[in-house]
Amino acid sequence: MLALLSGALGGPPATAGAEPVTVPDIVAAQVIEPPVECAAGSRPYPVVVLPGADGTTADTAAQWAPMVDALQQAGACVLVFQGGIIGTQRWAVDPAVSARQVAQFVDEVRAVTGAPKVDIVAHSAGAVIGDYYVKVLGGFPNVHSLIQLAPETHGSDGSGVLPGLPVPPAQLVAGLPIAPPLAGLLGVGGALGLLSAAPAVTALGDGPIAQPGVEYSIMATRNDTLATPVGTSSFIDEPGVTNVFYEDQFPGSAPVDHSSLRSSPNTTEWVVAQLYR
């Protein structure tokens, strides 16, 4: 189970049944937030970047340099937010806990800049947390665009992490009552929270995911071994949502995987185009 947790680590209003998940803060989660300083003449909506859970907080700047540079060159005020931090690991607690931290930061950005909304660019676990904030916590009036890269929107079945099992790993973990409290104590609640039967994922999938007034764009890669089943785990099959595979958009390009998708020059160009089309 521990190997799976470590390896598993991005329309109409929410229905009444999509209630926020009550999650005990077994381990206090920290945040790393940038100073909210947007230059005059920036694009009207600050861009809040929510990285995935791969790597550590020390890796974030290098991992996201290509995307941040591309967004800044397009005139955006870019703010990279990291939450749910235990030690040096981002999003290490349940997504519902991390989403509340995102909500607080978005409120701060709007208050400081005077912007009515923000754009969100998110990867993997960060994308799921963004979805949870927008839908379940009711943040959709504060968000203009939500761009997602390799998200586990509907949860991951874990089949790409531990192939060859008679049933998907997510089903095995779901059958262990000790899993949720143990994950919280070990600081891997974020990984458990991205499995297909996790409470946060279930709440997100209760009714339509896409919220009114928010422009959704999702890119997945067929080489993904974390957001599985590929495509099915990530895409939101609802009106107005753009769902694309990297390989279809950029045939013949160098291959990407779950992690490297975020830093491909092709991806950064696509993200900018989605934001400012």
PDB file of C-alpha atoms in Angstrom:
ATOM      1  CA  MET A   1       0.000   0.000   0.000  1.00  0.00           C
ATOM      2  CA  LEU A   2       2.799   2.438   0.873  1.00  0.00           C
ATOM      3  CA  ALA A   3       4.429   1.942  -2.508  1.00  0.00           C
ATOM      4  CA  LEU A   4       1.145   2.795  -4.200  1.00  0.00           C
ATOM      5  CA  LEU A   5       0.608   5.889  -2.087  1.00  0.00           C
ATOM      6  CA  SER A   6       4.087   7.186  -2.758  1.00  0.00           C
ATOM      7  CA  GLY A   7       3.936   6.395  -6.474  1.00  0.00           C
ATOM      8  CA  ALA A   8       0.459   7.749  -7.091  1.00  0.00           C
ATOM      9  CA  LEU A   9       2.220  10.833  -6.021  1.00  0.00           C
ATOM     10  CA  GLY A  10      -3.435  17.974 -11.873  1.00  0.00           C
ATOM     11  CA  GLY A  11     -21.698  23.695 -16.916  1.00  0.00           C
ATOM     12  CA  PRO A  12     -24.340  24.151 -14.232  1.00  0.00           C
ATOM     13  CA  PRO A  13     -23.529  24.877 -10.612  1.00  0.00           C
ATOM     14  CA  ALA A  14     -22.600  22.111  -8.219  1.00  0.00           C
ATOM     15  CA  THR A  15     -25.475  19.991  -7.064  1.00  0.00           C
ATOM     16  CA  ALA A  16     -26.681  20.033  -3.492  1.00  0.00           C
ATOM     17  CA  GLY A  17     -25.187  16.590  -2.968  1.00  0.00           C
ATOM     18  CA  ALA A  18     -21.655  17.821  -3.659  1.00  0.00           C
ATOM     19  CA  GLU A  19     -20.887  18.792  -0.072  1.00  0.00           C
ATOM     20  CA  PRO A  20     -17.329  19.590   1.024  1.00  0.00           C
ATOM     21  CA  VAL A  21     -15.589  16.601   2.524  1.00  0.00           C
ATOM     22  CA  THR A  22     -14.964  16.826   6.261  1.00  0.00           C
ATOM     23  CA  VAL A  23     -11.309  15.959   6.754  1.00  0.00           C
ATOM     24  CA  PRO A  24      -9.418  16.101  10.043  1.00  0.00           C
ATOM     25  CA  ASP A  25      -6.120  17.972   9.814  1.00  0.00           C
ATOM     26  CA  ILE A  26      -4.153  15.035  11.262  1.00  0.00           C
ATOM     27  CA  VAL A  27      -0.901  16.697  10.247  1.00  0.00           C
ATOM     28  CA  ALA A  28      -0.729  20.491   9.956  1.00  0.00           C
ATOM     29  CA  ALA A  29      -0.112  21.373   6.309  1.00  0.00           C
ATOM     30  CA  GLN A  30       1.957  24.409   5.371  1.00  0.00           C
ATOM     31  CA  VAL A  31       1.863  26.670   2.317  1.00  0.00           C
ATOM     32  CA  ILE A  32       4.441  28.471   0.213  1.00  0.00           C
ATOM     33  CA  GLU A  33       2.924  31.506  -1.421  1.00  0.00           C
ATOM     34  CA  PRO A  34       4.603  34.187  -3.508  1.00  0.00           C
ATOM     35  CA  PRO A  35       4.304  37.910  -2.821  1.00  0.00           C
ATOM     36  CA  VAL A  36       1.263  39.225  -4.654  1.00  0.00           C
ATOM     37  CA  GLU A  37       2.875  41.864  -6.839  1.00  0.00           C
ATOM     38  CA  CYS A  38       1.464  42.436 -10.303  1.00  0.00           C
ATOM     39  CA  ALA A  39       3.026  45.015 -12.594  1.00  0.00           C
ATOM     40  CA  ALA A  40       0.898  47.725 -14.131  1.00  0.00           C
ATOM     41  CA  GLY A  41      -0.288  46.679 -17.556  1.00  0.00           C
ATOM     42  CA  SER A  42      -0.445  42.954 -16.745  1.00  0.00           C
ATOM     43  CA  ARG A  43      -3.236  40.857 -18.173  1.00  0.00           C
ATOM     44  CA  PRO A  44      -6.520  41.500 -16.321  1.00  0.00           C
ATOM     45  CA  TYR A  45      -6.602  38.152 -14.534  1.00  0.00           C
ATOM     46  CA  PRO A  46      -3.592  37.084 -12.440  1.00  0.00           C
ATOM     47  CA  VAL A  47      -2.525  33.499 -13.189  1.00  0.00           C
ATOM     48  CA  VAL A  48      -2.366  31.219 -10.162  1.00  0.00           C
ATOM     49  CA  VAL A  49      -0.197  28.183 -10.892  1.00  0.00           C
ATOM     50  CA  LEU A  50      -0.896  25.017  -8.879  1.00  0.00           C
ATOM     51  CA  PRO A  51       1.953  22.514  -9.429  1.00  0.00           C
ATOM     52  CA  GLY A  52       1.478  18.777  -9.186  1.00  0.00           C
ATOM     53  CA  ALA A  53       2.775  16.632  -6.347  1.00  0.00           C
ATOM     54  CA  ASP A  54       5.832  15.289  -8.167  1.00  0.00           C
ATOM     55  CA  GLY A  55       9.186  16.391  -6.852  1.00  0.00           C
ATOM     56  CA  THR A  56       9.673  18.577  -3.785  1.00  0.00           C
ATOM     57  CA  THR A  57       9.128  22.226  -3.017  1.00  0.00           C
ATOM     58  CA  ALA A  58      12.798  22.789  -3.822  1.00  0.00           C
ATOM     59  CA  ASP A  59      12.178  21.519  -7.375  1.00  0.00           C
ATOM     60  CA  THR A  60       9.228  23.765  -8.144  1.00  0.00           C
ATOM     61  CA  ALA A  61      11.039  26.757  -9.629  1.00  0.00           C
ATOM     62  CA  ALA A  62      12.992  24.638 -12.111  1.00  0.00           C
ATOM     63  CA  GLN A  63      10.000  22.443 -12.972  1.00  0.00           C
ATOM     64  CA  TRP A  64       7.807  25.426 -13.776  1.00  0.00           C
ATOM     65  CA  ALA A  65      10.350  27.852 -15.263  1.00  0.00           C
ATOM     66  CA  PRO A  66       9.312  27.163 -18.902  1.00  0.00           C
ATOM     67  CA  MET A  67       5.614  27.712 -18.147  1.00  0.00           C
ATOM     68  CA  VAL A  68       6.162  30.758 -15.942  1.00  0.00           C
ATOM     69  CA  ASP A  69       8.463  32.336 -18.554  1.00  0.00           C
ATOM     70  CA  ALA A  70       5.938  31.759 -21.341  1.00  0.00           C
ATOM     71  CA  LEU A  71       3.079  33.228 -19.315  1.00  0.00           C
ATOM     72  CA  GLN A  72       5.111  36.248 -18.275  1.00  0.00           C
ATOM     73  CA  GLN A  73       6.166  36.862 -21.879  1.00  0.00           C
ATOM     74  CA  ALA A  74       2.447  36.879 -22.722  1.00  0.00           C
ATOM     75  CA  GLY A  75       1.942  39.657 -20.175  1.00  0.00           C
ATOM     76  CA  ALA A  76       0.532  37.625 -17.290  1.00  0.00           C
ATOM     77  CA  CYS A  77       1.125  38.204 -13.602  1.00  0.00           C
ATOM     78  CA  VAL A  78       2.123  34.687 -12.528  1.00  0.00           C
ATOM     79  CA  LEU A  79       1.809  33.455  -8.943  1.00  0.00           C
ATOM     80  CA  VAL A  80       2.980  29.923  -8.121  1.00  0.00           C
ATOM     81  CA  PHE A  81       1.158  28.628  -5.047  1.00  0.00           C
ATOM     82  CA  GLN A  82       2.101  25.451  -3.172  1.00  0.00           C
ATOM     83  CA  GLY A  83      -0.078  24.054  -0.418  1.00  0.00           C
ATOM     84  CA  GLY A  84      -0.771  20.941   1.600  1.00  0.00           C
ATOM     85  CA  ILE A  85       2.947  20.792   2.408  1.00  0.00           C
ATOM     86  CA  ILE A  86       4.320  18.195   4.808  1.00  0.00           C
ATOM     87  CA  GLY A  87       8.101  18.413   5.012  1.00  0.00           C
ATOM     88  CA  THR A  88       9.080  19.201   1.421  1.00  0.00           C
ATOM     89  CA  GLN A  89       6.163  17.456  -0.307  1.00  0.00           C
ATOM     90  CA  ARG A  90       3.384  19.474  -1.951  1.00  0.00           C
ATOM     91  CA  TRP A  91      -0.275  18.436  -1.662  1.00  0.00           C
ATOM     92  CA  ALA A  92       0.573  15.730   0.891  1.00  0.00           C
ATOM     93  CA  VAL A  93      -2.782  15.983   2.674  1.00  0.00           C
ATOM     94  CA  ASP A  94      -6.317  15.318   1.512  1.00  0.00           C
ATOM     95  CA  PRO A  95      -7.286  17.476  -1.501  1.00  0.00           C
ATOM     96  CA  ALA A  96     -10.171  18.990   0.469  1.00  0.00           C
ATOM     97  CA  VAL A  97      -7.703  20.463   2.964  1.00  0.00           C
ATOM     98  CA  SER A  98      -5.409  21.803   0.240  1.00  0.00           C
ATOM     99  CA  ALA A  99      -8.353  23.309  -1.658  1.00  0.00           C
ATOM    100  CA  ARG A 100      -9.245  25.439   1.362  1.00  0.00           C
ATOM    101  CA  GLN A 101      -5.711  26.836   1.300  1.00  0.00           C
ATOM    102  CA  VAL A 102      -6.093  27.640  -2.405  1.00  0.00           C
ATOM    103  CA  ALA A 103      -9.369  29.428  -1.664  1.00  0.00           C
ATOM    104  CA  GLN A 104      -7.657  31.638   0.903  1.00  0.00           C
ATOM    105  CA  PHE A 105      -4.854  32.509  -1.518  1.00  0.00           C
ATOM    106  CA  VAL A 106      -7.249  33.367  -4.356  1.00  0.00           C
ATOM    107  CA  ASP A 107      -9.143  35.664  -1.986  1.00  0.00           C
ATOM    108  CA  GLU A 108      -5.850  37.346  -1.090  1.00  0.00           C
ATOM    109  CA  VAL A 109      -4.870  37.782  -4.759  1.00  0.00           C
ATOM    110  CA  ARG A 110      -8.208  39.344  -5.598  1.00  0.00           C
ATOM    111  CA  ALA A 111      -8.100  41.653  -2.590  1.00  0.00           C
ATOM    112  CA  VAL A 112      -4.551  42.860  -3.243  1.00  0.00           C
ATOM    113  CA  THR A 113      -4.798  43.268  -7.024  1.00  0.00           C
ATOM    114  CA  GLY A 114      -8.422  44.314  -7.319  1.00  0.00           C
ATOM    115  CA  ALA A 115      -8.888  41.706 -10.060  1.00  0.00           C
ATOM    116  CA  PRO A 116     -12.413  40.284 -10.084  1.00  0.00           C
ATOM    117  CA  LYS A 117     -11.155  36.832 -11.090  1.00  0.00           C
ATOM    118  CA  VAL A 118      -8.015  34.770 -11.539  1.00  0.00           C
ATOM    119  CA  ASP A 119      -6.929  32.244 -14.122  1.00  0.00           C
ATOM    120  CA  ILE A 120      -5.667  28.898 -12.828  1.00  0.00           C
ATOM    121  CA  VAL A 121      -3.056  26.745 -14.559  1.00  0.00           C
ATOM    122  CA  ALA A 122      -2.680  23.438 -12.759  1.00  0.00           C
ATOM    123  CA  HIS A 123      -0.947  20.093 -13.117  1.00  0.00           C
ATOM    124  CA  SER A 124      -1.934  16.645 -11.815  1.00  0.00           C
ATOM    125  CA  ALA A 125      -2.877  16.850  -8.114  1.00  0.00           C
ATOM    126  CA  GLY A 126      -2.929  20.640  -8.347  1.00  0.00           C
ATOM    127  CA  ALA A 127      -5.608  20.386 -11.027  1.00  0.00           C
ATOM    128  CA  VAL A 128      -7.832  18.181  -8.872  1.00  0.00           C
ATOM    129  CA  ILE A 129      -7.453  20.652  -6.019  1.00  0.00           C
ATOM    130  CA  GLY A 130      -8.325  23.479  -8.399  1.00  0.00           C
ATOM    131  CA  ASP A 131     -11.455  21.626  -9.507  1.00  0.00           C
ATOM    132  CA  TYR A 132     -12.441  21.007  -5.895  1.00  0.00           C
ATOM    133  CA  TYR A 133     -12.035  24.694  -5.064  1.00  0.00           C
ATOM    134  CA  VAL A 134     -14.037  25.816  -8.085  1.00  0.00           C
ATOM    135  CA  LYS A 135     -16.899  23.346  -7.728  1.00  0.00           C
ATOM    136  CA  VAL A 136     -17.243  21.966  -4.227  1.00  0.00           C
ATOM    137  CA  LEU A 137     -16.055  25.049  -2.337  1.00  0.00           C
ATOM    138  CA  GLY A 138     -18.016  27.327  -4.659  1.00  0.00           C
ATOM    139  CA  GLY A 139     -15.044  29.271  -6.017  1.00  0.00           C
ATOM    140  CA  PHE A 140     -16.334  29.425  -9.595  1.00  0.00           C
ATOM    141  CA  PRO A 141     -17.360  33.133  -9.487  1.00  0.00           C
ATOM    142  CA  ASN A 142     -13.689  33.952  -8.785  1.00  0.00           C
ATOM    143  CA  VAL A 143     -12.159  31.995 -11.688  1.00  0.00           C
ATOM    144  CA  HIS A 144     -12.081  32.956 -15.370  1.00  0.00           C
ATOM    145  CA  SER A 145     -10.170  30.015 -16.888  1.00  0.00           C
ATOM    146  CA  LEU A 146      -9.029  26.667 -15.495  1.00  0.00           C
ATOM    147  CA  ILE A 147      -6.262  25.079 -17.572  1.00  0.00           C
ATOM    148  CA  GLN A 148      -5.383  21.535 -16.490  1.00  0.00           C
ATOM    149  CA  LEU A 149      -2.452  19.318 -17.423  1.00  0.00           C
ATOM    150  CA  ALA A 150      -2.630  15.559 -16.755  1.00  0.00           C
ATOM    151  CA  PRO A 151      -5.256  15.894 -14.025  1.00  0.00           C
ATOM    152  CA  GLU A 152      -6.665  12.923 -12.097  1.00  0.00           C
ATOM    153  CA  THR A 153     -10.106  14.527 -12.380  1.00  0.00           C
ATOM    154  CA  HIS A 154     -12.024  11.297 -11.872  1.00  0.00           C
ATOM    155  CA  GLY A 155      -9.322   9.738  -9.739  1.00  0.00           C
ATOM    156  CA  SER A 156      -6.615   7.272 -10.711  1.00  0.00           C
ATOM    157  CA  ASP A 157      -7.084   3.515 -10.622  1.00  0.00           C
ATOM    158  CA  GLY A 158      -3.355   3.060 -10.028  1.00  0.00           C
ATOM    159  CA  SER A 159      -3.026   0.524 -12.833  1.00  0.00           C
ATOM    160  CA  GLY A 160      -0.038   2.306 -14.337  1.00  0.00           C
ATOM    161  CA  VAL A 161       1.842   2.249 -11.031  1.00  0.00           C
ATOM    162  CA  LEU A 162       1.346  -1.432 -10.194  1.00  0.00           C
ATOM    163  CA  PRO A 163       0.438  -3.209 -13.443  1.00  0.00           C
ATOM    164  CA  GLY A 164      -0.449  -6.863 -13.630  1.00  0.00           C
ATOM    165  CA  LEU A 165      -2.668  -7.068 -10.541  1.00  0.00           C
ATOM    166  CA  PRO A 166      -5.988  -8.935 -10.845  1.00  0.00           C
ATOM    167  CA  VAL A 167      -7.863  -5.760  -9.835  1.00  0.00           C
ATOM    168  CA  PRO A 168      -6.794  -2.098 -10.012  1.00  0.00           C
ATOM    169  CA  PRO A 169      -4.746  -1.020  -6.971  1.00  0.00           C
ATOM    170  CA  ALA A 170      -7.352   1.626  -6.130  1.00  0.00           C
ATOM    171  CA  GLN A 171      -9.830  -1.152  -5.339  1.00  0.00           C
ATOM    172  CA  LEU A 172      -7.354  -2.852  -3.039  1.00  0.00           C
ATOM    173  CA  VAL A 173      -6.620   0.314  -1.068  1.00  0.00           C
ATOM    174  CA  ALA A 174     -10.308   1.230  -0.846  1.00  0.00           C
ATOM    175  CA  GLY A 175     -10.927  -2.037   0.975  1.00  0.00           C
ATOM    176  CA  LEU A 176      -8.476  -1.232   3.782  1.00  0.00           C
ATOM    177  CA  PRO A 177     -10.168   0.676   6.641  1.00  0.00           C
ATOM    178  CA  ILE A 178      -6.791   1.644   8.079  1.00  0.00           C
ATOM    179  CA  ALA A 179      -5.702   3.399   4.881  1.00  0.00           C
ATOM    180  CA  PRO A 180      -7.110   6.940   5.433  1.00  0.00           C
ATOM    181  CA  PRO A 181      -5.806   7.529   8.983  1.00  0.00           C
ATOM    182  CA  LEU A 182      -2.472   5.867   8.156  1.00  0.00           C
ATOM    183  CA  ALA A 183      -2.069   8.028   5.059  1.00  0.00           C
ATOM    184  CA  GLY A 184      -2.694  11.171   7.103  1.00  0.00           C
ATOM    185  CA  LEU A 185      -0.098  10.230   9.694  1.00  0.00           C
ATOM    186  CA  LEU A 186       2.499   9.426   7.032  1.00  0.00           C
ATOM    187  CA  GLY A 187       1.876  12.583   5.021  1.00  0.00           C
ATOM    188  CA  VAL A 188       0.688  10.744   1.918  1.00  0.00           C
ATOM    189  CA  GLY A 189      -2.980  11.623   2.210  1.00  0.00           C
ATOM    190  CA  GLY A 190      -2.734  13.551  -1.049  1.00  0.00           C
ATOM    191  CA  ALA A 191      -1.884  10.393  -2.986  1.00  0.00           C
ATOM    192  CA  LEU A 192      -4.690   8.435  -1.364  1.00  0.00           C
ATOM    193  CA  GLY A 193      -7.043  11.337  -2.053  1.00  0.00           C
ATOM    194  CA  LEU A 194      -6.471  10.999  -5.807  1.00  0.00           C
ATOM    195  CA  LEU A 195      -7.639   7.411  -6.043  1.00  0.00           C
ATOM    196  CA  SER A 196     -10.910   6.873  -7.859  1.00  0.00           C
ATOM    197  CA  ALA A 197     -12.923   6.018  -4.737  1.00  0.00           C
ATOM    198  CA  ALA A 198     -11.498   8.810  -2.553  1.00  0.00           C
ATOM    199  CA  PRO A 199     -14.040  11.110  -0.810  1.00  0.00           C
ATOM    200  CA  ALA A 200     -12.798  14.282  -2.510  1.00  0.00           C
ATOM    201  CA  VAL A 201     -12.931  12.666  -5.956  1.00  0.00           C
ATOM    202  CA  THR A 202     -16.406  11.319  -5.202  1.00  0.00           C
ATOM    203  CA  ALA A 203     -17.592  14.781  -4.157  1.00  0.00           C
ATOM    204  CA  LEU A 204     -16.113  16.288  -7.301  1.00  0.00           C
ATOM    205  CA  GLY A 205     -17.935  13.758  -9.461  1.00  0.00           C
ATOM    206  CA  ASP A 206     -21.317  14.289  -7.797  1.00  0.00           C
ATOM    207  CA  GLY A 207     -23.079  16.019 -10.684  1.00  0.00           C
ATOM    208  CA  PRO A 208     -21.474  18.123 -13.426  1.00  0.00           C
ATOM    209  CA  ILE A 209     -17.882  19.181 -12.767  1.00  0.00           C
ATOM    210  CA  ALA A 210     -17.663  22.201 -15.081  1.00  0.00           C
ATOM    211  CA  GLN A 211     -19.071  25.307 -13.459  1.00  0.00           C
ATOM    212  CA  PRO A 212     -20.806  28.300 -15.078  1.00  0.00           C
ATOM    213  CA  GLY A 213     -18.616  31.154 -16.224  1.00  0.00           C
ATOM    214  CA  VAL A 214     -15.380  29.143 -16.099  1.00  0.00           C
ATOM    215  CA  GLU A 215     -13.509  28.230 -19.300  1.00  0.00           C
ATOM    216  CA  TYR A 216     -12.044  24.717 -19.012  1.00  0.00           C
ATOM    217  CA  SER A 217      -9.167  23.315 -21.074  1.00  0.00           C
ATOM    218  CA  ILE A 218      -7.556  19.935 -20.353  1.00  0.00           C
ATOM    219  CA  MET A 219      -4.494  18.301 -21.878  1.00  0.00           C
ATOM    220  CA  ALA A 220      -3.522  14.682 -21.215  1.00  0.00           C
ATOM    221  CA  THR A 221      -0.798  12.444 -22.604  1.00  0.00           C
ATOM    222  CA  ARG A 222      -1.156   8.870 -23.767  1.00  0.00           C
ATOM    223  CA  ASN A 223       2.149   8.088 -22.048  1.00  0.00           C
ATOM    224  CA  ASP A 224       0.708   8.771 -18.595  1.00  0.00           C
ATOM    225  CA  THR A 225       1.187   6.068 -15.949  1.00  0.00           C
ATOM    226  CA  LEU A 226      -0.304   8.051 -13.045  1.00  0.00           C
ATOM    227  CA  ALA A 227      -3.532   9.573 -14.355  1.00  0.00           C
ATOM    228  CA  THR A 228      -5.050   6.275 -15.421  1.00  0.00           C
ATOM    229  CA  PRO A 229      -7.035   5.090 -17.277  1.00  0.00           C
ATOM    230  CA  VAL A 230      -5.408   7.502 -19.722  1.00  0.00           C
ATOM    231  CA  GLY A 231      -7.839  10.187 -20.875  1.00  0.00           C
ATOM    232  CA  THR A 232     -10.742   8.730 -18.917  1.00  0.00           C
ATOM    233  CA  SER A 233      -9.108   9.789 -15.655  1.00  0.00           C
ATOM    234  CA  SER A 234      -8.499  13.340 -16.871  1.00  0.00           C
ATOM    235  CA  PHE A 235     -11.121  14.533 -19.309  1.00  0.00           C
ATOM    236  CA  ILE A 236     -14.352  16.293 -18.384  1.00  0.00           C
ATOM    237  CA  ASP A 237     -16.870  15.149 -20.981  1.00  0.00           C
ATOM    238  CA  GLU A 238     -19.220  18.097 -20.617  1.00  0.00           C
ATOM    239  CA  PRO A 239     -20.360  20.936 -22.924  1.00  0.00           C
ATOM    240  CA  GLY A 240     -17.856  23.708 -23.443  1.00  0.00           C
ATOM    241  CA  VAL A 241     -14.836  21.806 -22.118  1.00  0.00           C
ATOM    242  CA  THR A 242     -11.758  21.467 -24.350  1.00  0.00           C
ATOM    243  CA  ASN A 243     -10.165  18.000 -23.995  1.00  0.00           C
ATOM    244  CA  VAL A 244      -7.044  17.149 -26.007  1.00  0.00           C
ATOM    245  CA  PHE A 245      -4.217  14.637 -26.062  1.00  0.00           C
ATOM    246  CA  TYR A 246      -0.739  16.090 -26.424  1.00  0.00           C
ATOM    247  CA  GLU A 247       0.096  13.519 -29.097  1.00  0.00           C
ATOM    248  CA  ASP A 248      -2.866  14.609 -31.235  1.00  0.00           C
ATOM    249  CA  GLN A 249      -2.013  18.284 -30.921  1.00  0.00           C
ATOM    250  CA  PHE A 250       1.691  17.836 -31.640  1.00  0.00           C
ATOM    251  CA  PRO A 251       2.195  14.700 -33.754  1.00  0.00           C
ATOM    252  CA  GLY A 252       5.820  13.804 -34.291  1.00  0.00           C
ATOM    253  CA  SER A 253       7.035  15.843 -31.328  1.00  0.00           C
ATOM    254  CA  ALA A 254       9.355  14.442 -28.691  1.00  0.00           C
ATOM    255  CA  PRO A 255       7.382  12.268 -26.267  1.00  0.00           C
ATOM    256  CA  VAL A 256       6.252  13.549 -22.891  1.00  0.00           C
ATOM    257  CA  ASP A 257       5.009  11.765 -19.797  1.00  0.00           C
ATOM    258  CA  HIS A 258       2.902  12.716 -16.784  1.00  0.00           C
ATOM    259  CA  SER A 259       5.555  15.011 -15.308  1.00  0.00           C
ATOM    260  CA  SER A 260       7.347  16.401 -18.361  1.00  0.00           C
ATOM    261  CA  LEU A 261       4.064  17.418 -20.020  1.00  0.00           C
ATOM    262  CA  ARG A 262       4.052  20.644 -17.990  1.00  0.00           C
ATOM    263  CA  SER A 263       7.433  21.882 -19.254  1.00  0.00           C
ATOM    264  CA  SER A 264       7.264  21.037 -22.959  1.00  0.00           C
ATOM    265  CA  PRO A 265       7.501  24.170 -25.141  1.00  0.00           C
ATOM    266  CA  ASN A 266       4.512  22.832 -27.057  1.00  0.00           C
ATOM    267  CA  THR A 267       2.487  22.665 -23.856  1.00  0.00           C
ATOM    268  CA  THR A 268       3.421  26.154 -22.726  1.00  0.00           C
ATOM    269  CA  GLU A 269       2.423  27.514 -26.135  1.00  0.00           C
ATOM    270  CA  TRP A 270      -0.904  25.666 -25.924  1.00  0.00           C
ATOM    271  CA  VAL A 271      -1.626  26.983 -22.426  1.00  0.00           C
ATOM    272  CA  VAL A 272      -0.991  30.576 -23.478  1.00  0.00           C
ATOM    273  CA  ALA A 273      -3.257  30.088 -26.500  1.00  0.00           C
ATOM    274  CA  GLN A 274      -6.058  28.706 -24.306  1.00  0.00           C
ATOM    275  CA  LEU A 275      -5.835  31.637 -21.904  1.00  0.00           C
ATOM    276  CA  TYR A 276      -5.679  34.387 -24.505  1.00  0.00           C
ATOM    277  CA  ARG A 277      -7.606  33.054 -27.488  1.00  0.00           C
TER     278      ARG A 277
END
